[in-house]
Structures are given as C-alpha cells and as structure tokens.
XYZ file of C-alpha atoms in Angstrom:
598
model
C 7.812 -7.475 31.424
C 10.292 -10.163 30.374
C 10.488 -13.275 32.559
C 13.864 -14.065 34.180
C 14.810 -16.686 31.563
C 14.370 -14.250 28.674
C 16.188 -11.489 30.514
C 19.099 -13.818 31.192
C 19.351 -14.534 27.472
C 19.342 -10.818 26.704
C 22.000 -10.064 29.304
C 21.787 -7.099 31.719
C 18.789 -4.819 31.291
C 19.220 -1.040 31.219
C 16.790 1.815 31.489
C 18.081 5.370 30.696
C 21.602 3.978 30.895
C 21.190 2.512 34.412
C 21.316 -1.242 34.970
C 18.089 -2.659 36.335
C 18.425 -5.647 38.710
C 16.550 -8.892 38.097
C 15.980 -9.645 41.762
C 16.631 -8.449 45.337
C 20.042 -10.120 45.532
C 21.236 -8.406 42.368
C 19.859 -5.069 43.570
C 21.965 -5.237 46.724
C 25.036 -6.232 44.693
C 24.528 -3.234 42.361
C 24.289 -0.930 45.390
C 27.531 -2.397 46.718
C 29.201 -2.090 43.312
C 28.248 1.579 42.860
C 28.780 2.586 46.528
C 25.221 3.824 47.149
C 21.877 2.667 48.516
C 19.603 3.591 45.637
C 17.959 0.200 45.230
C 17.918 -0.518 48.986
C 16.198 2.780 49.640
C 13.684 2.064 46.902
C 12.805 -1.283 48.496
C 12.528 0.323 51.946
C 10.206 2.995 50.560
C 7.986 0.300 49.064
C 7.755 -1.672 52.301
C 6.951 1.560 54.189
C 4.164 2.315 51.697
C 2.699 -1.170 52.062
C 2.538 -0.741 55.841
C 1.067 2.773 55.507
C -1.849 1.355 53.517
C -2.335 -1.546 55.999
C -1.859 -3.948 53.100
C -1.416 -6.989 55.320
C -2.924 -8.588 58.406
C -0.295 -10.314 60.549
C -1.400 -13.796 61.569
C 1.771 -14.599 63.453
C 4.417 -17.320 62.894
C 2.083 -19.843 61.246
C 2.248 -21.336 57.778
C -1.415 -21.589 56.729
C -4.777 -19.992 57.455
C -8.073 -21.745 56.648
C -9.669 -20.579 53.423
C -6.585 -18.671 52.201
C -4.101 -19.737 49.516
C -0.390 -19.084 50.017
C 1.349 -17.311 47.133
C 4.725 -15.682 46.653
C 5.850 -12.103 46.114
C 8.831 -10.854 44.137
C 10.605 -7.561 43.563
C 10.321 -5.730 40.249
C 12.646 -2.834 39.572
C 12.593 0.116 37.163
C 14.290 3.431 36.499
C 12.009 6.399 35.822
C 12.692 9.077 33.198
C 14.011 11.413 35.948
C 16.444 8.615 36.996
C 14.530 7.768 40.158
C 14.992 4.161 41.222
C 11.702 2.352 41.723
C 11.099 -0.968 43.482
C 7.727 -2.675 43.677
C 6.677 -5.789 45.560
C 4.507 -7.784 43.172
C 2.280 -10.688 44.114
C 2.456 -13.965 42.250
C -1.114 -13.838 40.950
C -0.262 -16.581 38.429
C -0.615 -19.026 41.332
C -4.335 -18.264 41.682
C -7.250 -19.193 39.443
C -8.432 -16.743 36.793
C -11.936 -15.486 37.749
C -14.589 -16.816 35.370
C -16.914 -13.843 35.870
C -14.636 -11.354 34.121
C -13.886 -9.493 37.343
C -10.171 -9.347 36.477
C -10.676 -7.092 33.416
C -9.491 -3.512 33.597
C -9.270 -1.096 30.688
C -7.157 1.991 30.028
C -7.765 5.093 27.930
C -6.661 4.815 24.299
C -3.944 7.215 23.121
C -6.256 8.268 20.292
C -8.847 9.428 22.856
C -6.171 11.362 24.708
C -5.183 13.127 21.466
C -8.798 14.043 20.728
C -9.293 15.374 24.262
C -6.077 17.394 24.079
C -7.144 18.861 20.740
C -10.531 19.810 22.222
C -8.745 21.429 25.130
C -6.454 23.443 22.859
C -9.394 24.360 20.605
C -11.514 25.673 23.521
C -8.818 27.280 25.690
C -8.878 24.651 28.425
C -5.865 23.963 30.593
C -4.286 20.500 30.852
C -2.597 18.996 33.880
C -1.403 15.513 34.757
C -0.854 13.672 38.013
C 0.184 10.230 39.210
C -1.691 8.504 42.068
C 0.880 6.936 44.381
C 0.377 3.231 45.174
C -2.924 3.376 43.369
C -3.824 -0.314 43.633
C -3.417 -0.178 47.417
C -6.255 2.354 47.538
C -8.680 -0.525 46.852
C -9.443 -3.612 48.971
C -8.933 -7.047 47.429
C -11.609 -9.721 47.272
C -9.091 -12.506 46.773
C -8.259 -14.766 49.724
C -4.477 -15.012 49.550
C -1.552 -14.807 51.957
C 2.267 -14.802 51.927
C 5.075 -15.853 54.210
C 6.964 -12.612 54.964
C 10.582 -12.426 53.891
C 13.484 -10.684 55.618
C 12.555 -7.330 53.999
C 9.550 -7.225 56.408
C 11.804 -6.901 59.472
C 10.070 -8.061 62.632
C 7.329 -9.714 60.609
C 9.767 -12.023 58.780
C 8.488 -15.609 58.833
C 4.951 -14.568 59.711
C 1.860 -15.403 57.657
C 0.523 -12.109 56.200
C -2.975 -12.046 54.741
C -3.214 -9.626 51.812
C -6.043 -7.137 52.394
C -5.354 -4.541 49.678
C -5.239 -4.898 45.881
C -1.528 -5.636 45.735
C 0.157 -5.357 42.348
C 0.281 -8.731 40.644
C -3.027 -10.148 41.923
C -5.374 -11.033 39.097
C -8.178 -8.700 40.163
C -6.109 -5.780 41.466
C -6.413 -3.714 38.291
C -10.186 -4.128 38.222
C -10.518 -3.285 41.913
C -8.574 -0.040 41.450
C -10.541 0.788 38.320
C -13.829 0.455 40.263
C -12.452 2.463 43.194
C -11.437 5.437 41.067
C -14.591 5.226 38.945
C -16.655 5.676 42.108
C -14.610 8.743 42.932
C -15.125 10.342 39.530
C -18.865 9.598 39.613
C -19.071 11.306 43.000
C -17.293 14.331 41.489
C -19.954 14.584 38.751
C -18.103 12.970 35.846
C -19.529 10.328 33.533
C -17.685 7.794 31.357
C -18.147 8.201 27.608
C -19.620 5.233 25.744
C -16.944 5.450 23.066
C -14.122 5.099 25.606
C -15.063 4.336 29.223
C -11.749 5.694 30.477
C -12.536 9.168 29.152
C -14.724 10.900 31.676
C -16.649 14.086 30.886
C -18.448 16.693 32.933
C -20.896 19.259 31.599
C -19.746 22.720 32.659
C -22.338 24.705 30.758
C -20.365 26.238 27.897
C -17.943 23.352 27.582
C -17.033 19.878 28.816
C -14.165 18.943 31.100
C -12.272 15.718 30.402
C -10.431 13.248 32.624
C -8.380 10.539 30.860
C -7.385 7.592 33.060
C -4.485 5.245 32.227
C -4.282 3.029 35.328
C -2.836 5.510 37.893
C -1.825 8.234 35.422
C -4.453 10.952 35.259
C -4.729 13.720 32.649
C -7.322 16.415 33.210
C -8.503 19.134 30.813
C -10.562 21.952 32.235
C -10.725 25.617 33.205
C -9.263 24.887 36.632
C -7.479 21.521 36.723
C -5.618 22.500 39.889
C -8.919 22.383 41.769
C -9.630 18.894 40.415
C -6.356 17.479 41.751
C -6.747 19.414 45.015
C -10.151 17.763 45.501
C -8.651 14.297 44.941
C -6.141 15.025 47.689
C -8.229 16.880 50.278
C -11.643 15.244 49.927
C -10.780 11.715 48.757
C -7.351 11.395 50.460
C -5.422 10.215 47.422
C -1.658 10.654 47.549
C -0.578 12.414 44.337
C 2.750 13.129 42.773
C 3.908 14.892 39.625
C 0.899 17.209 39.484
C 1.773 19.791 36.830
C 1.349 20.739 33.221
C 2.320 17.706 31.131
C 6.022 17.401 30.303
C 6.415 13.597 30.318
C 3.384 11.296 30.278
C 2.981 7.646 29.226
C 6.443 7.656 27.699
C 5.873 10.818 25.643
C 7.333 14.312 25.883
C 5.013 17.329 25.947
C 6.217 20.790 24.992
C 5.145 23.880 23.059
C 6.569 25.285 19.849
C 7.626 28.923 19.761
C 4.171 29.952 18.568
C 2.511 28.059 21.463
C 1.387 24.977 19.535
C 1.224 21.944 21.852
C 3.393 18.989 20.749
C 3.545 15.388 21.934
C 6.837 13.726 20.984
C 8.896 10.772 22.093
C 12.509 11.966 22.205
C 13.010 10.716 25.772
C 11.596 7.309 24.914
C 13.813 7.105 21.783
C 16.821 8.046 23.880
C 15.984 5.143 26.210
C 15.607 2.808 23.206
C 18.942 3.828 21.783
C 20.693 3.353 25.117
C 19.232 -0.140 25.368
C 20.331 -0.790 21.807
C 23.865 0.312 22.641
C 24.023 -1.911 25.723
C 22.640 -4.819 23.667
C 25.000 -4.557 20.680
C 27.870 -2.477 22.184
C 27.604 0.122 19.426
C 25.339 2.887 18.224
C 23.052 2.180 15.230
C 24.215 3.506 11.872
C 22.141 6.496 10.827
C 19.673 6.217 7.913
C 17.464 8.783 6.171
C 14.495 6.403 5.705
C 13.235 3.623 7.998
C 13.308 0.884 5.310
C 15.150 0.410 2.048
C 13.060 1.336 -0.979
C 11.062 -1.560 -2.499
C 12.523 -3.997 0.070
C 10.909 -7.424 0.505
C 11.795 -8.966 3.885
C 9.604 -12.007 3.136
C 12.181 -13.090 0.520
C 15.061 -13.022 3.023
C 16.903 -16.365 3.136
C 19.626 -15.493 5.634
C 20.127 -17.908 8.574
C 17.567 -17.927 11.353
C 18.574 -16.214 14.594
C 19.604 -18.208 17.651
C 17.756 -17.919 20.976
C 19.657 -14.794 21.969
C 19.013 -13.181 18.603
C 15.284 -13.957 18.829
C 15.006 -12.369 22.267
C 16.902 -9.306 21.060
C 14.612 -9.079 18.036
C 11.481 -9.319 20.176
C 12.786 -6.704 22.570
C 13.566 -4.284 19.741
C 10.226 -4.749 17.956
C 8.258 -4.397 21.179
C 9.808 -0.987 21.900
C 9.123 0.100 18.303
C 5.466 -0.894 18.537
C 4.939 1.350 21.561
C 6.722 4.155 19.741
C 4.199 3.844 16.886
C 1.423 4.123 19.507
C 3.048 7.304 20.730
C 2.559 8.834 17.289
C 5.674 7.997 15.241
C 3.699 6.622 12.327
C 6.582 7.359 9.993
C 7.917 3.897 10.999
C 4.513 2.204 11.088
C 4.662 0.163 7.901
C 8.188 -1.025 8.684
C 7.240 -2.057 12.224
C 4.062 -3.790 11.031
C 5.969 -5.719 8.386
C 8.879 -6.716 10.634
C 6.559 -7.585 13.522
C 5.227 -10.566 11.532
C 8.650 -12.254 11.822
C 9.006 -12.017 15.599
C 8.478 -15.767 16.179
C 11.268 -16.913 13.817
C 13.285 -13.920 12.613
C 16.333 -14.195 10.390
C 19.669 -12.306 10.483
C 18.457 -10.048 7.662
C 15.319 -9.200 9.615
C 17.404 -8.080 12.593
C 19.483 -5.862 10.299
C 16.260 -4.186 9.113
C 15.255 -3.470 12.680
C 18.675 -1.960 13.280
C 18.039 0.268 10.279
C 14.801 1.583 11.836
C 16.755 2.374 14.993
C 19.328 4.165 12.862
C 16.569 6.265 11.295
C 15.258 7.179 14.776
C 18.744 8.121 15.867
C 18.919 10.567 12.974
C 15.365 11.863 13.366
C 14.335 11.608 17.035
C 12.330 14.857 17.170
C 9.154 13.921 15.275
C 6.025 14.845 17.222
C 2.254 15.086 16.999
C 1.306 18.725 16.955
C -2.152 19.759 18.067
C -2.976 22.116 15.223
C -6.459 23.471 15.825
C -7.087 25.200 12.490
C -9.741 23.611 10.309
C -8.068 22.487 7.073
C -9.262 24.045 3.831
C -10.151 21.722 0.984
C -11.605 24.482 -1.194
C -8.689 24.359 -3.626
C -9.849 20.909 -4.709
C -12.958 22.427 -6.233
C -16.632 21.823 -5.374
C -17.644 18.378 -4.182
C -19.595 16.586 -6.941
C -23.308 16.277 -6.112
C -25.337 13.361 -7.374
C -28.931 12.343 -6.878
C -28.998 9.195 -4.759
C -32.755 9.356 -4.086
C -33.613 6.489 -6.408
C -30.610 4.345 -5.371
C -30.789 1.355 -3.059
C -29.078 3.415 -0.378
C -31.561 6.272 -0.141
C -30.238 9.590 1.090
C -29.145 11.134 4.394
C -29.164 12.550 6.925
C -26.368 10.778 8.763
C -27.752 8.685 11.616
C -26.702 10.161 14.945
C -26.363 8.379 18.313
C -29.617 8.873 20.213
C -27.738 9.322 23.494
C -24.918 11.603 22.422
C -24.242 14.602 24.711
C -25.106 18.039 23.455
C -22.203 19.312 21.264
C -20.371 22.234 22.879
C -17.347 24.316 21.977
C -15.687 24.946 18.650
C -16.293 22.435 15.803
C -13.761 20.087 14.250
C -13.368 18.606 10.753
C -12.304 14.999 10.173
C -10.044 14.176 7.197
C -8.679 10.774 6.161
C -6.039 9.706 3.661
C -6.043 6.116 2.394
C -3.820 4.041 0.190
C -3.152 0.368 -0.682
C 0.024 -1.290 -1.939
C -0.831 -4.263 -4.143
C 0.993 -7.486 -3.320
C 3.035 -5.935 -0.540
C 4.012 -9.470 0.471
C 5.271 -11.496 -2.482
C 4.862 -14.799 -0.618
C 1.215 -14.461 0.478
C 0.151 -11.987 -2.204
C -1.574 -9.793 0.427
C -1.743 -6.032 -0.078
C -1.000 -3.425 2.558
C -3.633 -0.955 3.737
C -2.778 2.481 5.139
C -5.028 5.191 6.616
C -4.123 8.442 8.442
C -6.795 10.078 10.591
C -6.768 13.856 11.064
C -9.004 15.903 13.356
C -8.583 19.442 12.093
C -4.856 19.350 11.275
C -3.879 16.966 14.064
C -3.028 13.337 13.210
C -4.834 11.313 15.872
C -4.304 7.787 14.572
C -2.600 5.752 11.858
C -3.513 2.365 10.410
C -1.084 0.088 8.584
C -2.011 -3.570 8.139
C -1.876 -6.389 5.635
C -5.258 -7.089 4.017
C -6.691 -10.521 4.809
C -7.927 -11.160 1.250
C -5.591 -11.615 -1.684
C -6.439 -9.153 -4.495
C -5.174 -9.619 -8.044
C -5.670 -5.986 -9.133
C -5.102 -2.543 -7.622
C -8.833 -1.769 -7.938
C -9.780 -4.472 -5.437
C -7.080 -3.591 -2.860
C -7.877 0.129 -3.112
C -11.589 -0.542 -2.620
C -10.849 -2.664 0.413
C -8.830 0.144 2.094
C -11.598 2.595 1.182
C -14.005 0.348 3.097
C -11.628 0.073 6.034
C -11.268 3.866 6.054
C -15.071 4.272 5.920
C -15.514 2.002 8.946
C -12.777 3.905 10.788
C -14.512 7.166 9.893
C -17.718 5.931 11.469
C -15.848 4.889 14.596
C -13.914 8.163 14.958
C -16.984 10.355 14.397
C -18.887 8.346 17.018
C -16.002 8.828 19.452
C -15.922 12.589 18.819
C -19.679 12.940 19.198
C -19.771 10.991 22.449
C -17.134 13.366 23.813
C -19.472 16.281 23.123
C -17.361 17.771 20.364
C -19.283 19.278 17.403
C -18.466 18.173 13.842
C -18.533 20.734 11.033
C -19.980 18.374 8.391
C -19.123 15.209 6.498
C -15.753 13.531 6.771
C -13.298 14.065 3.990
C -11.742 10.883 2.568
C -8.871 11.234 0.100
C -7.531 8.514 -2.166
C -5.395 8.337 -5.278
C -7.223 5.686 -7.331
C -9.541 7.379 -9.804
C -11.467 4.231 -10.728
C -12.433 3.494 -7.113
C -13.469 7.085 -6.460
C -15.565 7.275 -9.635
C -17.255 3.932 -8.871
C -17.982 5.161 -5.375
C -19.398 8.566 -6.250
C -21.579 7.908 -9.306
C -24.968 6.370 -8.419
C -25.320 4.607 -11.759
C -21.982 2.800 -11.610
C -21.945 -0.991 -11.679
C -19.596 -3.554 -10.178
C -18.162 -6.362 -12.292
C -15.960 -7.984 -9.604
C -18.604 -9.394 -7.269
C -16.125 -10.321 -4.540
C -15.615 -6.580 -3.992
C -19.309 -6.039 -3.339
C -18.978 -5.603 0.467
C -16.423 -2.797 0.090
C -18.261 -1.288 -2.897
C -21.639 -0.972 -1.176
C -20.229 0.101 2.221
C -18.398 3.061 0.746
C -21.245 4.105 -1.539
C -23.791 3.998 1.250
C -21.619 6.344 3.353
C -21.381 8.761 0.411
C -25.107 8.575 -0.355
C -26.087 9.306 3.266
C -23.751 12.287 3.565
C -21.238 10.726 5.941
C -18.161 11.258 3.718
C -16.898 13.182 0.729
C -14.597 10.869 -1.272
C -12.080 12.979 -3.227
C -9.224 12.145 -5.573
C -5.694 13.521 -4.961
C -2.459 12.758 -6.864
C -0.633 9.699 -5.604
C 2.649 11.553 -5.115
C 0.890 13.907 -2.683
C -0.945 11.275 -0.661
C 0.665 11.116 2.827
C -0.806 7.662 3.493
C 1.760 6.282 1.044
C 4.204 6.220 3.986
C 1.917 3.597 5.638
C 1.898 1.149 2.725
C 5.245 1.358 0.931
C 8.960 1.414 1.660
C 9.901 4.751 0.097
C 13.190 6.401 -0.728
C 14.161 9.505 1.241
C 13.392 11.746 -1.737
C 9.753 10.549 -1.788
C 9.319 9.799 1.919
C 10.626 13.013 3.461
C 8.366 15.586 1.703
C 5.319 13.559 2.832
C 6.241 13.091 6.482
C 8.130 16.305 7.213
C 5.123 18.731 7.254
C 3.158 16.449 9.553
C 5.710 15.371 12.211
C 8.729 17.674 11.878
C 7.510 21.197 11.018
C 6.801 23.357 14.053
C 3.813 25.557 14.735
C 0.492 25.875 12.916
C 0.418 24.884 9.236
C -0.707 28.161 7.710
C 1.545 29.275 4.896
C 4.772 27.375 4.369
C 3.241 23.909 4.499
C 0.370 25.014 2.293
C 2.866 25.839 -0.458
C 4.842 22.629 0.084
C 1.870 20.274 -0.252
C -0.785 22.569 -1.697
C -2.679 19.716 -3.336
C -2.717 17.239 -0.497
C -5.535 18.810 1.494
C -3.408 19.749 4.531
C -3.752 23.487 4.095
C -4.961 25.390 7.089
C -7.445 28.178 7.625
C -5.922 30.419 10.239
C -7.831 31.556 13.286
C -5.327 34.404 13.599
C -1.678 35.327 13.155
C 0.763 32.450 13.258
C 4.036 31.095 11.931
C 5.421 27.869 10.668
C 9.096 27.047 10.725
C 11.331 24.112 10.116
C 13.002 22.067 12.831
C-alpha cells in the first residue's frame, strides 16, 4: 500500500471507480459528500468485529502498562470487487522491533501451484470451491506485548489503554501467528503441506488427493466434496467464513467456464479496475493498440526528459498493477512489463508513454485468460525423438532421480512442455540478452519467465544456450512440484527451441564445446538429456510462442502466437492444431469437444 505522502502526490485514489479515503477524517467527509454512511458503517463493522474477538484488554484511563510498548493504529480503506466498502484498523507494527528469530515470516501459495492444483482437479473430476475467512488474523493470539490509547471510534473506551491480545493486522508477527493457527487446523483435519509449496496442503483419499491452497485468508479447496470441508471449518473449528462458493473472483482473477465447460482464469475485472484508475489519473482513456510494445523498440535509448515526482509516482503505480496482472497469467505483456520495470526508479516521459501503450493494448484485449486444457498435447508430428548412446559419456544414463519422499502418484498423468527463446542484445546499453520460457502442463500454461540474462553474450549461440539451461532448471523445479503434489508424469519433459546449433550440441554425445564460458549451460542441458529428464526438440522460430517473452513484435507476428493460448475458447483439438500445427500445441482429445474464437 502507498504511504500517505505518495498517495498525496498521486491525487485521489480510486478502486472500481469509487474514491478511497486516506484516513478517517476523509472517510467521514466522503460520506457527507455522497449523502450516505458507507464508510462510517464499514468502520463500525470493524470495531464490532474487534470486540467480538476480544482483541483488547481494557486497562482503564491510564497511559502506560509495565512491560508493554504503546503503538498507534490507523484506518485503511478499500473497495471490493462487488463494491463493498471495507475499513480495517491496522496496528503500527513499524514502531516495534523486527524479531530476530524469523517468527514474523509468513508465506502464501504461489499462483503457479494454484494452476497446477486446478488442472489436477479438472483432470480428475474434482470440484473446486473457495472461501474467505473473516478477520482471519484475529483468530490467533499475539505474542507481542503492545498496547494502544483508544480513539473516539471505541466509544466508551475512548482514552483508555487497551492491551492488544489478538494478532491484529499490522503487527509484525500477525501473519505468522495466523499461518500457524490455520496450519494446526489443517493438520488436525488430516492434511499435510507439500515440500514443494508449504501452502499447498494434500490429503490422501485413496484413489486421489484433495488439495487446499492457502493465500493468507483466501482458501481454495479441490476435492470430491468441498462443501463438507468448509462446513467442518465452520462447525468444528468455529471459523467465520464468507463467499463460500465455486470460484468466480479470487485473488484478483475471474473464474468462468467456456461453452464446452473448459475452466478459465482471466483478469477482466482487475483490468477494468486498472483502466478506471488510469482514467482518474490522466482524465482520459488510454488509446487502443494491437500490440503491447512497438516493434523493435529500445526504451533504453530514450532521451526524453525525466519525470517529476508526480510522474514517477504515477509510473510506479502503473507498473505495479501491470506486474500483478502478469502474475495472474497475462504473459502477453510480460516482456514489456519486465523491460519497463527496470526504469521505475528514474523513468522518462517516453517510458511513461510506453506504459500507457500497454494499458491501451489491455483496453483493446481485456479477455485473455488461462484455460485449464486437460488434454495431453501430441508431439508425434515432429517425428521420433533421436536416440543416442550416452553410456560412455561423462553423464552416464538415466533413470531420472526421483524424490525419495514423494507421495504415491494418483490420478490421470500429465505431460510437461516448455518453449524457450533468447533475444540477443535486447538491451543496447548493457548488451544483455532477454530469456523467455513458457511452461505448459498438458495444454495449460502454468508459468512464464521473461528476464534479462546476467551475462553479456556476443553471439546468439551463447544466449540461446543460457536460456536452455534456465529452462532445464525450471523443468527440474516444476517436475519436483508436480511429483510432490502426487500427480503422475507421463515421461520426460519436452523442451522446444528454435536454435539448431544449440539443440544439436545438446543432443549429440560426441559434440564438443569451443566457447568455454558456456560450459555450465552446455553440461547442465546435456546431463538432463542423457539421464532422460528432457527431450530437446527443434521447432521453427516463427512458430515458437516463447518469442512473445523476448521480443517486441508487430501485431502480424505477435497475434498468431498468443491468440491460441490466451484468447481461443475451449479445448485445443482441431482449429488450433491447424493454426499452429508445427508448434507442438496440438491436443489429443479425451472425447468430443469444440474450439471457437472469442
């Protein structure tokens, strides 16, 4: 959240077209201005909730209590996607010392893990439901010794010293205390955290696993009877839940099903919010564009004047929203956001115009979504995978080393496919190349990677070998994650690249390396091939979808690559196979299905 100084520079803040107050005084003024009590009622509801959880101990009209540190509290306001007004009393945890024992750390589930769990659920006919635990932090006691002087919003307690007993939002250890509290609940219900992501909890149900994904107080459950899971949380463990239903809006993303029943996770609501904030910031809508960035653009060469303080805050606000949108799955803007994010400290006028262009692209194409396509992709049209004898090589031969403590694989298998690419000298100033990798599980894109390489390469061979190594390491990580979630893999990972020299050097045991500084990448990729972890296959550059993660492409090149992945509806069975028949995205149907355009 922006501090008051930054928010003042940016002007009024809006969420879903509604102005959000900076403090209690402004909240009351907005209520008076609009002739309602929306913000007043929100604050009253928060105070009532705090009393319901016995958050404070009243010590009477004194100013200090031995052993306790006085801190402040402040109001934080927000508007939810359904236009509910939300007020939260947040403690000034910045006034206390940071624990040295790490007890303040609290993790959340990664969005990649959620995508994998959702795919497993769709693949094995599990049902998915979500729920929000009300005032979650207040469910846990605090171990911090802190107190506040009550303000007028506390009514009869105003002016009293109140000792904080519960894990009030804003305290340094509140997130960790809640994390421990809910972990104890899940353990008691028979769930165990996975080692690959401790916020994905699994339970062995005989023929399948159930999954619980925890993002602070937002819970997503995949199982045969998720209603019973949430009912147990309420009736046995006394949690107060809200929004328990099939997912429609979760973590800023929209969930819906295509006409053929394919589950989709989009971000149209979040983009709408972004565009409303843009309009309030610049008093106009962004101009529409057909591609996020201009073809072959080089922002590092921009010499326009540097932005003033207001412009810098606007730039940082815009880029922050775009970065979360990439996390939600809109990887069609990933390379642009990665590139422009490097200028957030001292952006120029031209850099701000480029961000406005990305917003214009999103205005024109807001409907892109991750679709959970369960069909295993067919790579048979690429011909047989070359087989070489690695027995006498320094790498030996397989089998692939498996985690000794992985759960027994259950359910239908999945196939992992990766597309990698590098753009030599993406940045003309530093000389660094850009790496790009798209991760697919079956036909579902679960993660994208777009990042400048940290070593300057003078030839395409070196930059392409580096991204092949990065992809190999990401393959190992993804396959470990999948295995620790109890999901069976159907064989080696498929890695696709468009540089013939790198692929030949990787696949042929007798190849030699002349550029010794590429040795780390060279041997890492070859070892993975020799031990049967990956098949490394060549595809034409014009049909490599990872190009959108490394280059600024024209609409004519960009759109055919991104459209089948994010904008076509339904399972990719026939139409998409014809459109990109050589890119490895063709599907093997489990049954009748359709594919249609948006």
